Amino acid sequence: SQLSELFVFFEEEPQGAASLAQVHKATLYDGRIVAVKVQHPKVQNQSSKDIMVMEVLLRAVHLLFPDFAFMWLVEEAKKNMPLELDFLNEGHNAEKVAKMLSHFTFLKVPSVHWDLSSKRILTMEFAEGGQVNDKDYLKKHGISVNEVSENLGKLYSEMIFVHGFVHCDPHPGNILIQRCPSSQKSQIVLLDHGLYQVLHADFRLDYCRLWQALIKGDMSGVERYSRRLGAGDLYPLFACVLTARSWTSVNAGISSVPVTQSE
């Protein structure tokens, strides 16, 4: 179909562009405004070549440095790339997470227009909002930073600990904040559902117990559960990376000492 047959208006200048696709704003004949995500041409062929090059290079490094243990990156890329390139998969993920977290009234996941979507084109409801890290936007619209922070915590905690179905690309461009039209509260708009990670129950339990140990300053628990998650002797570094706190704060219990300037 010609663009003019499907849309009254289609903005040629993209709203945003990434490595795999770009998003255009458009208007349907019934007046609804949509976001059309279009996969870059040739990305399918290029991505398989990229993975091949990555595998050759990592194997070479591994031969030279046997301790270099990053071959799992290749396996992850091989598994995830076909999923990320299939926009129908992204649409299904969006619907799954919207249903799964429907009890959170502060969450908005744009709905999918299936009749205007395919493996390489995804048409969704257009969502307005400022990026989650745009403090000026939040201040201008009277949105509480603490409320947004608390809701983000609830959202990701539920995905990680309760459902084990976790949105894998939470950078600021994929998390928009808007004022709820009907109240003073804010809404989180979650975009880009191309990649989710499934966390099994035993991992979720160990991860939950690790965080409980970190909060309480239970150092034997921190070591035990970090090792169970694969950190080995580097468990002190693992704890610091995970919490973005110093080893002193981790030992004291991260909930009992305030964040320092150096942290």
C-alpha positions as semicolon CSV with decimal commas, in nm:
position;residue;x (nm);y (nm);z (nm)
1;S;0,000;0,000;0,000
2;Q;0,100;0,361;-0,054
3;L;0,154;0,564;0,264
4;S;-0,130;0,798;0,160
5;E;-0,374;0,506;0,154
6;L;-0,303;0,421;0,518
7;F;-0,227;0,759;0,677
8;V;-0,369;1,109;0,640
9;F;-0,031;1,241;0,750
10;F;0,310;1,074;0,790
11;E;0,606;1,269;0,930
12;E;0,911;1,182;0,722
13;E;1,146;1,320;0,987
14;P;1,173;1,044;1,251
15;Q;1,090;1,110;1,617
16;G;1,391;0,899;1,707
17;A;1,638;0,669;1,536
18;A;1,830;0,373;1,677
19;S;2,059;0,106;1,533
20;L;1,777;-0,127;1,427
21;A;1,484;0,102;1,350
22;Q;1,337;0,451;1,355
23;V;1,002;0,583;1,472
24;H;0,773;0,814;1,273
25;K;0,464;0,999;1,392
26;A;0,155;0,954;1,170
27;T;-0,221;1,016;1,168
28;L;-0,478;0,754;1,072
29;Y;-0,792;0,835;0,870
30;D;-1,006;0,806;1,186
31;G;-0,795;1,082;1,349
32;R;-0,591;0,868;1,585
33;I;-0,222;0,955;1,614
34;V;0,018;0,662;1,593
35;A;0,389;0,586;1,620
36;V;0,520;0,377;1,331
37;K;0,841;0,187;1,404
38;V;1,018;0,096;1,079
39;Q;1,312;-0,143;1,064
40;H;1,612;-0,014;0,871
41;P;1,656;-0,195;0,538
42;K;1,951;-0,440;0,525
43;V;1,958;-0,464;0,905
44;Q;1,858;-0,833;0,889
45;N;2,159;-0,930;0,672
46;Q;2,398;-0,697;0,851
47;S;2,311;-0,826;1,198
48;S;2,398;-1,188;1,112
49;K;2,732;-1,071;0,969
50;D;2,797;-0,867;1,284
51;I;2,733;-1,169;1,507
52;M;2,969;-1,380;1,292
53;V;3,248;-1,119;1,320
54;M;3,187;-1,089;1,695
55;E;3,213;-1,468;1,737
56;V;3,541;-1,491;1,540
57;L;3,696;-1,205;1,740
58;L;3,584;-1,341;2,077
59;R;3,717;-1,689;1,992
60;A;4,052;-1,536;1,896
61;V;4,071;-1,341;2,223
62;H;3,971;-1,653;2,417
63;L;4,257;-1,851;2,255
64;L;4,508;-1,582;2,351
65;F;4,362;-1,526;2,699
66;P;4,199;-1,848;2,826
67;D;4,060;-1,665;3,132
68;F;3,855;-1,438;2,905
69;A;3,507;-1,577;2,976
70;F;3,278;-1,375;2,752
71;M;3,171;-1,637;2,497
72;W;2,824;-1,621;2,654
73;L;2,785;-1,283;2,480
74;V;2,780;-1,457;2,142
75;E;2,516;-1,704;2,257
76;E;2,301;-1,420;2,395
77;A;2,335;-1,225;2,067
78;K;2,246;-1,531;1,857
79;K;1,938;-1,593;2,072
80;N;1,822;-1,232;2,106
81;M;1,889;-1,074;1,766
82;P;1,616;-1,267;1,576
83;L;1,368;-1,175;1,852
84;E;1,460;-0,805;1,840
85;L;1,425;-0,802;1,461
86;D;1,075;-0,950;1,474
87;F;0,840;-0,663;1,559
88;L;0,545;-0,904;1,596
89;N;0,733;-1,050;1,894
90;E;0,771;-0,696;2,033
91;G;0,396;-0,637;1,995
92;H;0,315;-0,960;2,182
93;N;0,560;-0,868;2,461
94;A;0,392;-0,526;2,494
95;E;0,047;-0,685;2,529
96;K;0,176;-0,948;2,773
97;V;0,338;-0,694;3,006
98;A;0,036;-0,459;2,986
99;K;-0,193;-0,743;3,096
100;M;0,053;-0,871;3,357
101;L;0,087;-0,528;3,522
102;S;-0,265;-0,396;3,459
103;H;-0,312;-0,344;3,836
104;F;-0,057;-0,061;3,822
105;T;-0,273;0,237;3,726
106;F;0,041;0,451;3,685
107;L;0,171;0,234;3,397
108;K;0,085;0,294;3,033
109;V;0,197;0,056;2,757
110;P;0,098;0,188;2,412
111;S;-0,150;-0,042;2,238
112;V;-0,057;-0,213;1,910
113;H;-0,240;-0,166;1,578
114;W;-0,203;-0,522;1,449
115;D;-0,366;-0,444;1,113
116;L;-0,079;-0,202;1,038
117;S;0,204;-0,417;1,176
118;S;0,438;-0,686;1,042
119;K;0,777;-0,837;1,124
120;R;0,950;-0,515;1,014
121;I;0,685;-0,249;1,089
122;L;0,514;-0,192;1,422
123;T;0,232;0,062;1,453
124;M;0,139;0,170;1,803
125;E;-0,067;0,430;1,983
126;F;0,140;0,752;2,003
127;A;0,240;0,851;2,358
128;E;0,340;1,201;2,467
129;G;0,570;1,265;2,763
130;G;0,911;1,376;2,881
131;Q;1,206;1,147;2,940
132;V;1,233;1,011;3,292
133;N;1,567;1,191;3,346
134;D;1,441;1,532;3,224
135;K;1,410;1,708;3,560
136;D;1,312;2,039;3,396
137;Y;1,015;1,869;3,222
138;L;0,903;1,704;3,548
139;K;0,928;2,034;3,738
140;K;0,746;2,230;3,464
141;H;0,454;1,982;3,469
142;G;0,440;1,958;3,850
143;I;0,540;1,591;3,853
144;S;0,689;1,455;4,177
145;V;1,035;1,303;4,121
146;N;0,987;1,088;4,434
147;E;0,656;0,952;4,305
148;V;0,814;0,860;3,971
149;S;1,112;0,697;4,145
150;E;0,886;0,496;4,377
151;N;0,664;0,380;4,090
152;L;0,965;0,276;3,880
153;G;1,087;0,072;4,177
154;K;0,748;-0,099;4,211
155;L;0,732;-0,165;3,837
156;Y;1,073;-0,327;3,804
157;S;1,051;-0,512;4,138
158;E;0,726;-0,673;4,022
159;M;0,882;-0,772;3,688
160;I;1,197;-0,913;3,851
161;F;1,073;-1,077;4,170
162;V;0,709;-1,168;4,103
163;H;0,679;-1,251;3,733
164;G;1,038;-1,308;3,618
165;F;0,958;-1,131;3,290
166;V;1,187;-0,829;3,268
167;H;1,202;-0,540;3,018
168;C;1,570;-0,535;2,911
169;D;1,624;-0,184;2,777
170;P;1,522;0,070;3,041
171;H;1,722;0,369;2,914
172;P;1,563;0,716;2,952
173;G;1,442;0,728;2,589
174;N;1,223;0,423;2,657
175;I;1,068;0,556;2,980
176;L;0,845;0,860;2,933
177;I;0,657;1,043;3,209
178;Q;0,327;1,224;3,159
179;R;0,069;1,384;3,385
180;C;-0,237;1,161;3,417
181;P;-0,522;1,346;3,238
182;S;-0,777;1,263;3,508
183;S;-0,570;1,331;3,824
184;Q;-0,265;1,506;3,967
185;K;-0,063;1,185;3,954
186;S;0,199;1,087;3,696
187;Q;0,202;0,800;3,450
188;I;0,501;0,597;3,334
189;V;0,493;0,516;2,962
190;L;0,707;0,209;2,889
191;L;0,834;0,180;2,530
192;D;1,041;-0,068;2,324
193;H;0,936;-0,418;2,425
194;G;1,167;-0,593;2,179
195;L;1,370;-0,778;2,439
196;Y;1,261;-0,939;2,765
197;Q;1,457;-1,172;2,991
198;V;1,286;-1,461;3,167
199;L;1,415;-1,518;3,522
200;H;1,349;-1,858;3,676
201;A;1,218;-1,902;4,032
202;D;1,547;-2,020;4,189
203;F;1,735;-1,718;4,046
204;R;1,462;-1,479;4,165
205;L;1,473;-1,625;4,515
206;D;1,854;-1,601;4,540
207;Y;1,846;-1,247;4,401
208;C;1,574;-1,146;4,647
209;R;1,771;-1,292;4,941
210;L;2,085;-1,114;4,821
211;W;1,903;-0,778;4,830
212;Q;1,765;-0,855;5,177
213;A;2,122;-0,929;5,294
214;L;2,252;-0,607;5,133
215;I;1,984;-0,398;5,303
216;K;2,050;-0,551;5,646
217;G;2,431;-0,564;5,619
218;D;2,425;-0,943;5,657
219;M;2,770;-1,010;5,509
220;S;2,755;-1,390;5,522
221;G;2,427;-1,368;5,327
222;V;2,583;-1,125;5,077
223;E;2,867;-1,371;5,013
224;R;2,644;-1,681;5,001
225;Y;2,387;-1,545;4,756
226;S;2,642;-1,361;4,540
227;R;2,832;-1,688;4,498
228;R;2,508;-1,871;4,416
229;L;2,446;-1,612;4,143
230;G;2,790;-1,683;3,996
231;A;3,003;-1,394;4,132
232;G;3,265;-1,626;4,288
233;D;3,550;-1,458;4,477
234;L;3,454;-1,126;4,320
235;Y;3,142;-1,108;4,537
236;P;3,256;-0,780;4,709
237;L;3,289;-0,612;4,369
238;F;2,955;-0,765;4,262
239;A;2,783;-0,618;4,570
240;C;2,930;-0,272;4,504
241;V;2,835;-0,276;4,133
242;L;2,483;-0,393;4,212
243;T;2,415;-0,128;4,475
244;A;2,639;0,154;4,340
245;R;2,759;0,188;4,702
246;S;3,104;0,159;4,861
247;W;3,222;-0,159;5,036
248;T;3,205;0,035;5,368
249;S;2,835;0,112;5,307
250;V;2,765;-0,248;5,203
251;N;2,921;-0,373;5,529
252;A;2,711;-0,130;5,733
253;G;2,391;-0,221;5,547
254;I;2,290;0,005;5,258
255;S;1,962;0,113;5,417
256;S;2,128;0,234;5,738
257;V;2,388;0,475;5,592
258;P;2,315;0,772;5,364
259;V;2,471;0,794;5,016
260;T;2,796;0,990;5,032
261;Q;2,913;1,253;4,784
262;S;3,190;1,025;4,650
263;E;2,937;0,742;4,594
